Amino acid sequence: MTAGETLPSSRDVAIAAARAAAAKQAVDIVVLDVSSIIVITDVFVICTASSERQIKTVIEEIEHQIRALGAKPVRREGESGAGWWLLDYVDAVVHVFDEEQREYYDLERLWSDAPRIEWEPEPDRASSG
């Protein structure tokens, strides 16, 4: 990042993450505006990948796409076989789950008061995935 450039907004980061996840066939992608509910972040992105290998691919694509916006995670948590990875971009937090952990933690229910942010996959990326 050079002088004078600004960091992308939390919404831009979240939508880029959702689109990157969709490009790598993650499913049940949800973007929640939690800014009025919690103070530690503005947006959650939640998605599901079908295997450990796909989780890794989804995470790599998300990091790649958001790095192109000029941001990188301040924290990356998860371990092989855990079924839940977290990428922390401060104002946007990305959760990549396997199916079992997604159902168990059910973040959408926990944050059910949070409005959903509508987004669409990028047409050229969604078809070329």
XYZ file of C-alpha atoms in Angstrom:
129
model
C 0.000 0.000 0.000
C 1.414 3.398 -0.906
C 0.902 6.757 0.760
C -2.510 8.184 0.015
C -4.179 4.825 -0.622
C -7.011 3.813 1.671
C -7.873 0.397 2.981
C -10.971 -1.248 1.538
C -14.173 -0.971 3.571
C -15.337 -3.879 5.700
C -18.205 -4.370 3.254
C -15.799 -4.489 0.274
C -13.616 -7.030 2.085
C -16.642 -9.149 3.005
C -18.091 -9.169 -0.498
C -14.678 -9.966 -2.004
C -14.364 -12.853 0.474
C -17.842 -14.144 -0.355
C -17.123 -13.966 -4.093
C -13.761 -15.701 -3.649
C -15.406 -18.475 -1.629
C -18.100 -18.876 -4.291
C -15.431 -19.073 -6.989
C -13.996 -22.114 -5.191
C -17.417 -23.767 -4.767
C -17.989 -22.996 -1.095
C -21.702 -23.215 -0.273
C -24.224 -21.535 2.023
C -22.289 -18.273 1.888
C -23.763 -15.670 4.217
C -22.597 -12.110 4.873
C -23.887 -10.626 8.148
C -23.705 -6.999 9.272
C -22.903 -7.374 12.971
C -21.783 -3.761 13.478
C -24.778 -2.809 15.612
C -24.573 -5.983 17.722
C -20.888 -6.360 18.622
C -18.030 -3.880 18.795
C -15.095 -6.041 17.724
C -15.966 -6.234 14.018
C -18.485 -4.994 11.455
C -19.120 -7.970 9.184
C -19.045 -11.763 9.352
C -18.697 -13.916 6.253
C -19.698 -17.522 6.860
C -19.330 -20.337 4.349
C -19.054 -24.112 4.127
C -16.511 -26.245 2.290
C -16.957 -29.970 1.812
C -13.468 -31.180 2.749
C -10.211 -30.140 4.402
C -8.681 -29.732 0.966
C -11.502 -27.463 -0.183
C -11.276 -25.412 3.028
C -7.607 -24.768 2.241
C -8.420 -23.813 -1.352
C -11.207 -21.455 -0.257
C -8.969 -19.766 2.324
C -6.153 -19.316 -0.182
C -8.521 -17.751 -2.721
C -10.037 -15.414 -0.143
C -6.590 -14.261 0.972
C -5.500 -13.788 -2.644
C -8.554 -11.722 -3.603
C -8.454 -9.532 -0.504
C -4.704 -9.022 -0.843
C -5.493 -7.627 -4.309
C -7.631 -5.017 -2.527
C -4.660 -4.074 -0.366
C -5.543 -5.902 2.845
C -4.261 -8.988 4.594
C -5.541 -10.805 7.659
C -4.191 -9.696 11.020
C -4.921 -13.195 12.290
C -5.500 -16.589 10.717
C -6.768 -19.336 13.011
C -7.514 -22.987 12.504
C -5.662 -26.216 12.225
C -5.729 -29.204 9.978
C -8.737 -31.362 10.736
C -10.406 -28.755 12.978
C -13.194 -28.008 10.506
C -13.276 -24.268 11.225
C -10.885 -21.606 9.990
C -11.058 -17.914 10.712
C -9.508 -15.037 8.777
C -9.547 -11.804 10.764
C -9.434 -8.600 8.725
C -10.353 -6.558 11.845
C -13.578 -5.007 10.499
C -14.484 -8.176 8.595
C -14.088 -11.724 9.896
C -14.346 -14.723 7.574
C -15.395 -18.137 8.917
C -14.814 -21.187 6.709
C -16.423 -24.317 8.125
C -16.797 -27.937 7.197
C -20.418 -29.110 7.228
C -20.326 -30.665 10.700
C -18.767 -27.657 12.446
C -21.045 -25.220 10.592
C -24.099 -27.055 11.873
C -22.675 -27.381 15.393
C -21.737 -23.711 15.884
C -24.713 -22.351 13.870
C -23.433 -18.763 13.798
C -26.436 -17.583 11.796
C -28.694 -18.542 14.693
C -26.337 -16.999 17.229
C -26.286 -13.729 15.250
C -29.868 -13.981 13.964
C -30.513 -10.294 14.721
C -27.800 -9.258 12.258
C -29.031 -8.065 8.877
C -27.763 -9.978 5.862
C -25.745 -8.128 3.267
C -26.802 -9.048 -0.233
C -24.051 -9.906 -2.715
C -23.733 -11.696 -6.022
C -20.917 -13.893 -7.342
C -18.896 -12.311 -10.107
C -20.395 -13.735 -13.326
C -17.067 -14.337 -15.062
C -15.501 -15.969 -11.977
C -18.532 -18.052 -10.980
C -18.654 -19.768 -14.356
C -14.899 -20.342 -14.675
C -14.278 -21.595 -11.050
